[in-house]
CSV table of C-alpha atoms in Angstrom, one decimal:
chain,number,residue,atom,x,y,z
Q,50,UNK,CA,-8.0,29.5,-17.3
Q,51,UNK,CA,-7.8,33.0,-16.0
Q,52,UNK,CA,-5.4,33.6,-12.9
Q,53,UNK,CA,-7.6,36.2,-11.7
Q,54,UNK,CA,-9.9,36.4,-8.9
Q,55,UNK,CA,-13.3,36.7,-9.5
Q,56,UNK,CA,-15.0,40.0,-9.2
Q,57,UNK,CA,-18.1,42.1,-9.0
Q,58,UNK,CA,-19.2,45.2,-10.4
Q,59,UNK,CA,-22.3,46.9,-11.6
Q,60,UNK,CA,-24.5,43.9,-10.7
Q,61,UNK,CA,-22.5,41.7,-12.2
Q,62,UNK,CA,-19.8,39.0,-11.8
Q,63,UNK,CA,-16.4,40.2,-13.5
Q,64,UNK,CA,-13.5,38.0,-14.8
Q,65,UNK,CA,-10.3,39.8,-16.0
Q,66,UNK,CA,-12.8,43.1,-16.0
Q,67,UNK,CA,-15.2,40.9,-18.6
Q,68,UNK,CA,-18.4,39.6,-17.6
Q,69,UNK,CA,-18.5,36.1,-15.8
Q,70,UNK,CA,-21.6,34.3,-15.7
Q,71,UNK,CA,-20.9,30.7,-14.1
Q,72,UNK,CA,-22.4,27.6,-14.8
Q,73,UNK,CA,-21.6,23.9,-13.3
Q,74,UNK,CA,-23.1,22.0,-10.4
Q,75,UNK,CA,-23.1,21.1,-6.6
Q,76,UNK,CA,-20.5,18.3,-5.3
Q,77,UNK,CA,-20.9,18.7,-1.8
Q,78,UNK,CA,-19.1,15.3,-1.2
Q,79,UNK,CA,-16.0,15.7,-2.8
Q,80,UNK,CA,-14.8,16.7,1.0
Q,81,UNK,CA,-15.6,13.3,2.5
Q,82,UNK,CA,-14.6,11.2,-0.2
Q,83,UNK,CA,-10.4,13.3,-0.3
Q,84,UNK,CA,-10.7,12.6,3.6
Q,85,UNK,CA,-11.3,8.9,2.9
Q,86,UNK,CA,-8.3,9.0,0.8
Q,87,UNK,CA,-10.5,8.8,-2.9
Q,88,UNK,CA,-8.9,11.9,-4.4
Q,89,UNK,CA,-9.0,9.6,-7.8
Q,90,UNK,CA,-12.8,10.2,-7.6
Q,91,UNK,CA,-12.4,14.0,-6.9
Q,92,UNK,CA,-10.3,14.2,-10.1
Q,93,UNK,CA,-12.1,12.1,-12.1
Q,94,UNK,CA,-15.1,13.7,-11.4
Q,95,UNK,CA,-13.2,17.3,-12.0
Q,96,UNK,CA,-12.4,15.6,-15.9
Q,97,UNK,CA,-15.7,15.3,-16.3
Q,98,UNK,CA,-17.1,18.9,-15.6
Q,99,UNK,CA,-14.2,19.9,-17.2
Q,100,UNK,CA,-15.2,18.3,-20.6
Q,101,UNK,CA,-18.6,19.6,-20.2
Q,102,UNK,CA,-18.0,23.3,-19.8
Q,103,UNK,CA,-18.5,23.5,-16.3
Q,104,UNK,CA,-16.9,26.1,-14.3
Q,105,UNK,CA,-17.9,26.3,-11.3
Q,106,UNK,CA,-18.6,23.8,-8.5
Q,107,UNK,CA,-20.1,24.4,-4.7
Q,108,UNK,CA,-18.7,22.4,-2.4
Q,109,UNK,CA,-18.8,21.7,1.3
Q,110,UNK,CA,-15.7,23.2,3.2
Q,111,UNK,CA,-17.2,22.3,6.4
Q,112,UNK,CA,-17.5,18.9,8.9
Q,113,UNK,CA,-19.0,19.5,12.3
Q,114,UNK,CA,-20.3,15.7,13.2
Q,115,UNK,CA,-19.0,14.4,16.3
Q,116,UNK,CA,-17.0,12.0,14.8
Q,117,UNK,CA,-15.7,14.2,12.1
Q,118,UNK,CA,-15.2,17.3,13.2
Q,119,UNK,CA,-12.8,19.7,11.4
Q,120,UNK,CA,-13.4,22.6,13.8
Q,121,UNK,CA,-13.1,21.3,17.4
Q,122,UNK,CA,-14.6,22.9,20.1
Q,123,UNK,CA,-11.2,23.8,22.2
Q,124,UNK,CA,-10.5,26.3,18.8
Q,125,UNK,CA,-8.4,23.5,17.4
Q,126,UNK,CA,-8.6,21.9,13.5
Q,127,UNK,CA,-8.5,19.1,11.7
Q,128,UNK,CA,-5.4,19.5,9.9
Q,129,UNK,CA,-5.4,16.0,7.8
Q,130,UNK,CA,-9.5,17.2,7.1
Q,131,UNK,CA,-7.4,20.4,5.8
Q,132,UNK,CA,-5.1,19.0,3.6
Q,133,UNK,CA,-7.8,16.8,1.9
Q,134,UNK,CA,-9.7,20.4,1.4
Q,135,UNK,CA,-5.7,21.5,-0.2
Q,136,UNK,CA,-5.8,18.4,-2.4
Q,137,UNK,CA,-9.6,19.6,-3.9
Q,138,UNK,CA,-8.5,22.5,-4.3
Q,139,UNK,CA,-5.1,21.6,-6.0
Q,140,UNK,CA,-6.7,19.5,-8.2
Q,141,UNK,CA,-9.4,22.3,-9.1
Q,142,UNK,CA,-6.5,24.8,-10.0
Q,143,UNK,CA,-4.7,22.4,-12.2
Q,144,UNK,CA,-7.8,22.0,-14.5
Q,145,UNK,CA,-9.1,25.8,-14.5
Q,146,UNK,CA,-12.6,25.0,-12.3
Q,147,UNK,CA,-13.7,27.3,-9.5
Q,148,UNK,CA,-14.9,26.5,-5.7
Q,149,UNK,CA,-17.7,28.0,-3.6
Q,150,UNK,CA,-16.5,27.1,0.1
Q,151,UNK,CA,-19.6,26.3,1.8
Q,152,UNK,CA,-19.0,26.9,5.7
Q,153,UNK,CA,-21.4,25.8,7.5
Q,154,UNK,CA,-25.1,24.4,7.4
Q,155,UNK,CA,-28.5,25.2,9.1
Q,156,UNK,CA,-29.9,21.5,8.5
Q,157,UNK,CA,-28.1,18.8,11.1
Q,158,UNK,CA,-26.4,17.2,7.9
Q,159,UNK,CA,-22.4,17.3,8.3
Q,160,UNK,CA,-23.0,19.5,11.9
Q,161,UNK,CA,-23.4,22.9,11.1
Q,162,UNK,CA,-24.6,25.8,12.9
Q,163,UNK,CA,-26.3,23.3,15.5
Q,164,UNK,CA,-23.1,22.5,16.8
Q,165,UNK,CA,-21.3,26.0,17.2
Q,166,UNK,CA,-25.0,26.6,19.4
Q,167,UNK,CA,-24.4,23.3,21.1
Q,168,UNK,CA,-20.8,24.9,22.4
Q,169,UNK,CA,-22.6,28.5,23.0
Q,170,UNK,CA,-25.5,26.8,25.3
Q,171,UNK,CA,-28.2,28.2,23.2
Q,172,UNK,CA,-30.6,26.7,21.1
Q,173,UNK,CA,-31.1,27.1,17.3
Q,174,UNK,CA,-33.1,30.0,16.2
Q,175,UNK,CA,-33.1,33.4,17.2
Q,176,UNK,CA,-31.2,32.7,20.5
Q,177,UNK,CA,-28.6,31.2,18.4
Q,178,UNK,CA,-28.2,34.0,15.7
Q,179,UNK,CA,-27.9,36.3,18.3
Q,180,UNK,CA,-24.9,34.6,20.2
Q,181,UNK,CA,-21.9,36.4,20.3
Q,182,UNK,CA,-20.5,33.1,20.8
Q,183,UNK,CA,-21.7,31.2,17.6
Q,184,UNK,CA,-20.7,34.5,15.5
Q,185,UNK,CA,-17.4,34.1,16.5
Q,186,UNK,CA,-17.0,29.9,16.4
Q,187,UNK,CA,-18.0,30.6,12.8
Q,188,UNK,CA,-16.1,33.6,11.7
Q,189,UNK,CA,-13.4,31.9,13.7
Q,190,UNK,CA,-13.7,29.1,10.6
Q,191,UNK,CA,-13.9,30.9,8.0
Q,192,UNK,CA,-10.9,33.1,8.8
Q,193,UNK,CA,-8.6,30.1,9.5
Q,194,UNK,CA,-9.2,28.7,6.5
Q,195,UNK,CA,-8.8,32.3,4.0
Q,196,UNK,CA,-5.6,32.6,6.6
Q,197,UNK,CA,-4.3,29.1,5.5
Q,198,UNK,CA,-1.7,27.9,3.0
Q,199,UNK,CA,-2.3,24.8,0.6
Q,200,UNK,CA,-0.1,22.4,1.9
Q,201,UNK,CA,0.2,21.1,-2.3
Q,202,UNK,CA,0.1,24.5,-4.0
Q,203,UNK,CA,1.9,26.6,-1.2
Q,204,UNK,CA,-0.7,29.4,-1.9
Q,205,UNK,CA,-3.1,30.8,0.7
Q,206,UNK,CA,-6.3,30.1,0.7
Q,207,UNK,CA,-7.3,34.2,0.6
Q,208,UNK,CA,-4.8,34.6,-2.2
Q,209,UNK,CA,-6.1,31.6,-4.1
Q,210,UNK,CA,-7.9,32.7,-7.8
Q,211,UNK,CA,-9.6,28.8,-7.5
Q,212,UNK,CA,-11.7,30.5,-4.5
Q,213,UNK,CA,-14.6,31.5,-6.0
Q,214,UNK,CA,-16.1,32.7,-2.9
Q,215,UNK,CA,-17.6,31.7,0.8
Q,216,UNK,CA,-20.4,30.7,1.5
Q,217,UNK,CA,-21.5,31.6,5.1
Q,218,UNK,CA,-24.4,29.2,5.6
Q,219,UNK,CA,-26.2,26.9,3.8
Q,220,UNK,CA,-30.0,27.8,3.8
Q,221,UNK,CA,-30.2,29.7,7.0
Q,222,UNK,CA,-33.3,30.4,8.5
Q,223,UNK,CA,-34.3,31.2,11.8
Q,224,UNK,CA,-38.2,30.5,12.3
Q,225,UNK,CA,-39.6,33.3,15.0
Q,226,UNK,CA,-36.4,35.8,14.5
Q,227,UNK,CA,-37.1,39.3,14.7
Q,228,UNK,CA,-37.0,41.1,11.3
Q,229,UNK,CA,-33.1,41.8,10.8
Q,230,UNK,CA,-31.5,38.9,12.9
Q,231,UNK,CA,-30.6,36.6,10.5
Q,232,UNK,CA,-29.1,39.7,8.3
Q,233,UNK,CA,-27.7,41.0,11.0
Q,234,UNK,CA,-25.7,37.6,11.8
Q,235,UNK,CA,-24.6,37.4,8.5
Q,236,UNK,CA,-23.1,40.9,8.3
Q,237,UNK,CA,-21.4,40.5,11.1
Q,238,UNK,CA,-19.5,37.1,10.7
Q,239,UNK,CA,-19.1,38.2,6.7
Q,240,UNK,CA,-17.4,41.2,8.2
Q,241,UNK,CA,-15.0,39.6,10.3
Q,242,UNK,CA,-14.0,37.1,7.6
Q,243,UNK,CA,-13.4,40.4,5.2
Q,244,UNK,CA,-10.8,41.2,8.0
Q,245,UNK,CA,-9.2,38.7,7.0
Q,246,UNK,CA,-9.6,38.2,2.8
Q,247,UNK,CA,-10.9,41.0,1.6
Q,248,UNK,CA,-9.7,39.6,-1.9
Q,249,UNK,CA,-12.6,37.0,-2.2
Q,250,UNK,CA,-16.7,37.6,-2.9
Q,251,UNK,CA,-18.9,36.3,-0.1
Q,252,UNK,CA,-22.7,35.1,-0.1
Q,253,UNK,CA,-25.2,34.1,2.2
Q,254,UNK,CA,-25.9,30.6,0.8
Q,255,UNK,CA,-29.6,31.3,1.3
Q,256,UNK,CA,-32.8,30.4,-0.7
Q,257,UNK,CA,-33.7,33.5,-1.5
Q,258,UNK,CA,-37.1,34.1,0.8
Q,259,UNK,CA,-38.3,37.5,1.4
Q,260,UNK,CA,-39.7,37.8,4.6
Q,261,UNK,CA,-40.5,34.2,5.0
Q,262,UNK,CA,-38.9,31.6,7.6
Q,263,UNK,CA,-37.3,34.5,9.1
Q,264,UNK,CA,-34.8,35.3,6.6
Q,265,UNK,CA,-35.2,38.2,4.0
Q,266,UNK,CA,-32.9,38.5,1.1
Q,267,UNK,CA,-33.6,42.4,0.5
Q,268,UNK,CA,-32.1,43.1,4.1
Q,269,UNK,CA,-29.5,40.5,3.5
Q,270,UNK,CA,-28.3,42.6,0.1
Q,271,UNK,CA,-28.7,46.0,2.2
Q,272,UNK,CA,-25.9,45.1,4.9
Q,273,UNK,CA,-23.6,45.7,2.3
Q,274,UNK,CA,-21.3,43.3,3.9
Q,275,UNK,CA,-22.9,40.3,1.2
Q,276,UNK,CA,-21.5,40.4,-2.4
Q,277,UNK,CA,-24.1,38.4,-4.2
Q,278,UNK,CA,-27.5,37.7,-4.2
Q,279,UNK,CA,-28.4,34.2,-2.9
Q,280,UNK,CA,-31.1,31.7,-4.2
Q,281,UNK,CA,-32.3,28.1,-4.8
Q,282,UNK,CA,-35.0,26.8,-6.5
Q,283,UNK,CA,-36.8,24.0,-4.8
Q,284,UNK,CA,-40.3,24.2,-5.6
Q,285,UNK,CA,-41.6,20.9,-4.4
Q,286,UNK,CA,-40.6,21.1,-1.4
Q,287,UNK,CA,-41.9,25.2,-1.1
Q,288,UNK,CA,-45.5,24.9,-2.9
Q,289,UNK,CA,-48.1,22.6,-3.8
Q,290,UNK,CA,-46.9,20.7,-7.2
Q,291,UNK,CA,-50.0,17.7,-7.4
Q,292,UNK,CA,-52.9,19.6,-9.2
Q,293,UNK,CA,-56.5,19.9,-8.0
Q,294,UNK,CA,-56.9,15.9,-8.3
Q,295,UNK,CA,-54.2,15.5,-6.3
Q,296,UNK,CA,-51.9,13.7,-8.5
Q,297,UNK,CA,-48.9,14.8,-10.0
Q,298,UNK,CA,-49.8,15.4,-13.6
Q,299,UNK,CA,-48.4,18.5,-15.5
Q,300,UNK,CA,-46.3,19.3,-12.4
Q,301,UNK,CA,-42.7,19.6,-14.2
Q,302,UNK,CA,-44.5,22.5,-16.3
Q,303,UNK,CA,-45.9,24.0,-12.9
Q,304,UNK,CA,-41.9,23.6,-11.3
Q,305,UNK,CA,-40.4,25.1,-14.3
Q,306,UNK,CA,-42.7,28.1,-14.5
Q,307,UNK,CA,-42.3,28.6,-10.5
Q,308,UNK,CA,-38.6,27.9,-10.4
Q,309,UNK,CA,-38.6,30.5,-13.2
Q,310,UNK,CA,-40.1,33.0,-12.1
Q,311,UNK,CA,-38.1,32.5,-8.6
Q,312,UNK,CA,-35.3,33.5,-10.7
Q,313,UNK,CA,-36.6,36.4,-12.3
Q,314,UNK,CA,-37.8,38.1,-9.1
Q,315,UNK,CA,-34.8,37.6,-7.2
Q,316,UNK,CA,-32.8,38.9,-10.1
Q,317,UNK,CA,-35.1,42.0,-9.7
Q,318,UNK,CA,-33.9,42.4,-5.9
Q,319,UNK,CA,-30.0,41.9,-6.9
Q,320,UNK,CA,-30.9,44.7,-9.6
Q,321,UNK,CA,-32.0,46.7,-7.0
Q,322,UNK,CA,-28.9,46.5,-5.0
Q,323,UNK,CA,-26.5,46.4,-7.7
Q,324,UNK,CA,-25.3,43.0,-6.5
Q,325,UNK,CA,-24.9,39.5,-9.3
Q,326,UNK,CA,-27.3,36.8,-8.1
Q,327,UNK,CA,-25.8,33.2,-8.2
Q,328,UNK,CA,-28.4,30.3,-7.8
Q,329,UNK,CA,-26.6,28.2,-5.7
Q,330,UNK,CA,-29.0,24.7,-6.1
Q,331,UNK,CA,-31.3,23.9,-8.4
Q,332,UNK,CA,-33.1,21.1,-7.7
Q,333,UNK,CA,-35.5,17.8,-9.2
Q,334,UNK,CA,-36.8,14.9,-8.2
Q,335,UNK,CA,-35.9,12.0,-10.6
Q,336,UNK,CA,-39.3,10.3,-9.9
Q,337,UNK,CA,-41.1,13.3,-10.7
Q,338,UNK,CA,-41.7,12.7,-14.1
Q,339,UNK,CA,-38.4,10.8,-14.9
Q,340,UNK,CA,-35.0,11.8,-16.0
Q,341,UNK,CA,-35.8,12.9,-19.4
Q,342,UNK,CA,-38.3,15.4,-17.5
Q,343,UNK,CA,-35.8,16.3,-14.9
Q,344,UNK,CA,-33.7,17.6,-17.9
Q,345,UNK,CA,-36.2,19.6,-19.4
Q,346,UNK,CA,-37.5,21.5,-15.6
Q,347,UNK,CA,-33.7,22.1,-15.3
Q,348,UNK,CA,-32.7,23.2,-18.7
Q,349,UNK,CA,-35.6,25.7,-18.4
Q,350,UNK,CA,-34.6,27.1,-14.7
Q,351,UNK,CA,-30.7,27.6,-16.4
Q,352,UNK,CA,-31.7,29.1,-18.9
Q,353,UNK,CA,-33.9,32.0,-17.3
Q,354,UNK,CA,-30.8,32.6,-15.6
Q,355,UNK,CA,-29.0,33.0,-18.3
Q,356,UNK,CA,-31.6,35.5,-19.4
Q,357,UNK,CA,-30.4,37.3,-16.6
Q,358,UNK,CA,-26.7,37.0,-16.5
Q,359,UNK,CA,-27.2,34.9,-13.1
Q,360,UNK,CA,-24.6,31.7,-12.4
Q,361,UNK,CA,-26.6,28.2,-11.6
Q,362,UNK,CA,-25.5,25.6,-9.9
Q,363,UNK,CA,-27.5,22.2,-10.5
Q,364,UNK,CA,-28.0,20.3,-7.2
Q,365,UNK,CA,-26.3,17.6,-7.1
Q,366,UNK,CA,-23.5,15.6,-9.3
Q,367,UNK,CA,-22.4,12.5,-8.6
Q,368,UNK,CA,-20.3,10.0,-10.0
Q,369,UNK,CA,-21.0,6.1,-9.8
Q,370,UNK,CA,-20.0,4.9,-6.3
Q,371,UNK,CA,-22.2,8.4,-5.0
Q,372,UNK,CA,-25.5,7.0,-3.2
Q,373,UNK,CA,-28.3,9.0,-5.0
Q,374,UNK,CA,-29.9,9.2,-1.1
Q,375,UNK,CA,-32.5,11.7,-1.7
Q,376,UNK,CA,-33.1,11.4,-5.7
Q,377,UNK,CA,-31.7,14.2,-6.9
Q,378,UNK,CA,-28.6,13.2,-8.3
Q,379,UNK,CA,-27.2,13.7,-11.8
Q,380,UNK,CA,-24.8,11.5,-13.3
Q,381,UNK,CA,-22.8,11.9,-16.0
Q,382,UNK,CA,-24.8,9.4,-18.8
Q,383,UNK,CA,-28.1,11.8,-17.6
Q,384,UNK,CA,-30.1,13.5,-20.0
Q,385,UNK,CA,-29.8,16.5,-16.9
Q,386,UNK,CA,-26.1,16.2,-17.4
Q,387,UNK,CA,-26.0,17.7,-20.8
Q,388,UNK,CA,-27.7,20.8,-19.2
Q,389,UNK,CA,-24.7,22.7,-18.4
Q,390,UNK,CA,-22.8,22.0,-21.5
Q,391,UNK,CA,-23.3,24.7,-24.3
């Protein structure tokens, strides 16, 4: 694998100066599971992508739950939370893959946002986007982190080619924020990380709405401080899937075509702001149809971005022991898992 740091340039993703369009899938848990001392199921699970092509995987950099929180709220870290985060990332290098560092989250999940506006006395939502405070708690993060050295590679984070990039926030949004605030946050705690590692692209980790659940990726991509466009495709939980009789018939072809043409618009927008768009989750219910189904409404979704020279991330990949929770996990024996694999 390439020793390079990955690029942009003319709206696209650049590797060694060549084009880079990255495929693989989300594995948000690998955090928990090297902090509970499984890195034999991080590794494993690393084999696996690695057979099938993949090269790029999302994960979570982040842990705010009381219990398990990596960023404390006297300024202080987690530092054996940190060396598990060294040992993914080790472990990445040695077999060529890629990270997104996701650093923070707007749902409760894992802490996230909530808790830096916890420490700030504000609530979520436009009082919390607007905190100097909760700016600073999570730039503060994020520039630990890009300043840090891996403990097992002895390289710092913000010199580290297995960095693909940060993401700031996953799936902000900020109902009843003026038009701005949510671009506005993420400009400014993307800036301050820059200050830092100015090596490594940063997104917004966003869905990609335009002017909807105040968030709008065209003022996002016009701060100039974002280096990607973001987007996931959800479309049941967006839009109305059951048809008029209310059942669920022919609703993989309706997801398909929506999650489609999801990507095709907010390709437009990244066109329009010379930026690469990277669809950070795509996402299918395995009771929507079945498995076999599942396989075909993703296959369909990676491969308009392909059309498009956009990355894809399928949400999410697990291996055996992982607890398919919410139904949308792929597993290695799924038809879905053959998706990525050209």
């Amino acid at each position: 694998s390439s020793g390079a740091v990955v690029t942009r340039a003319h709206g696209e993703f650049r590797l060694d100066a060549e084009r880079y369009v990255p495929e693989g899938v989300n594995a948000y848990w690998v955090l928990g599971a090297a902090r509970r001392g499984q890195m034999d199921r991080v590794e494993a699970l690393f084999d696996t992508l690695v057979e099938r092509r993949v090269t790029l995987v999302r994960i979570w950099a982040f842990d705010q739950r009381q219990r398990s929180a990596i960023h404390r709220r006297d300024g202080t870290f987690d530092e054996d939370a940190l060396v598990a985060l060294d040992h993914i990332f080790a472990a990445a290098s040695n077999r060529g893959l890629r990270l997104v560092a996701t650093l923070s989250n707007q749902w409760a999940d894992f802490g996230g946002l909530a808790v830096y506006a916890g420490w700030a006395g504000v609530e979520m939502g436009p009082d919390a986007l607007a905190s100097p405070a909760v700016r600073a708690s999570l730039a503060a993060y994020g520039r630990h982190l890009a300043a840090r050295t891996n403990t097992v590679t002895g390289v710092a984070y913000r010199d580290d080619p297995t960095l693909f990039g940060w993401d700031l926030v996953n799936e902000l949004r900020c109902e009843g924020c003026a038009p701005g605030l949510a671009s506005a946050f993420l400009a400014d705690v993307a800036a301050r990380l820059r200050e830092v590692d100015d090596r490594h692209l940063i997104g917004a980790g966003d869905e990609g709405f335009s002017a909807e659940h105040g968030v709008d990726v065209r003022r996002h991509s016009a701060t100039g401080e974002l280096d990607w466009v973001s987007a996931h495709v959800w479309p049941q939980h967006w839009r109305t899937l059951p048809n008029v009789n209310g059942d669920l018939d022919g609703a993989g072809l309706r997801a398909a075509t929506e999650g489609r043409r999801w990507i095709r618009t907010r390709s437009a927008i990244a066109r329009e702001y010379d930026l690469p768009l990277l669809v950070g989750e795509l996402g299918w219910h395995r009771e929507l149809g079945g498995k076999r189904r599942r396989a075909v409404v993703l296959t369909s979704w990676v491969e308009e971005a392909r059309k498009h020279r956009a990355g894809s991330l399928v949400w999410v990949f697990g291996d055996d022991e992982f607890e398919d929770y919410d139904g949308y996990t792929v597993r290695e024996d799924d038809d879905a898992a053959r998706v990525f694999c050209r």
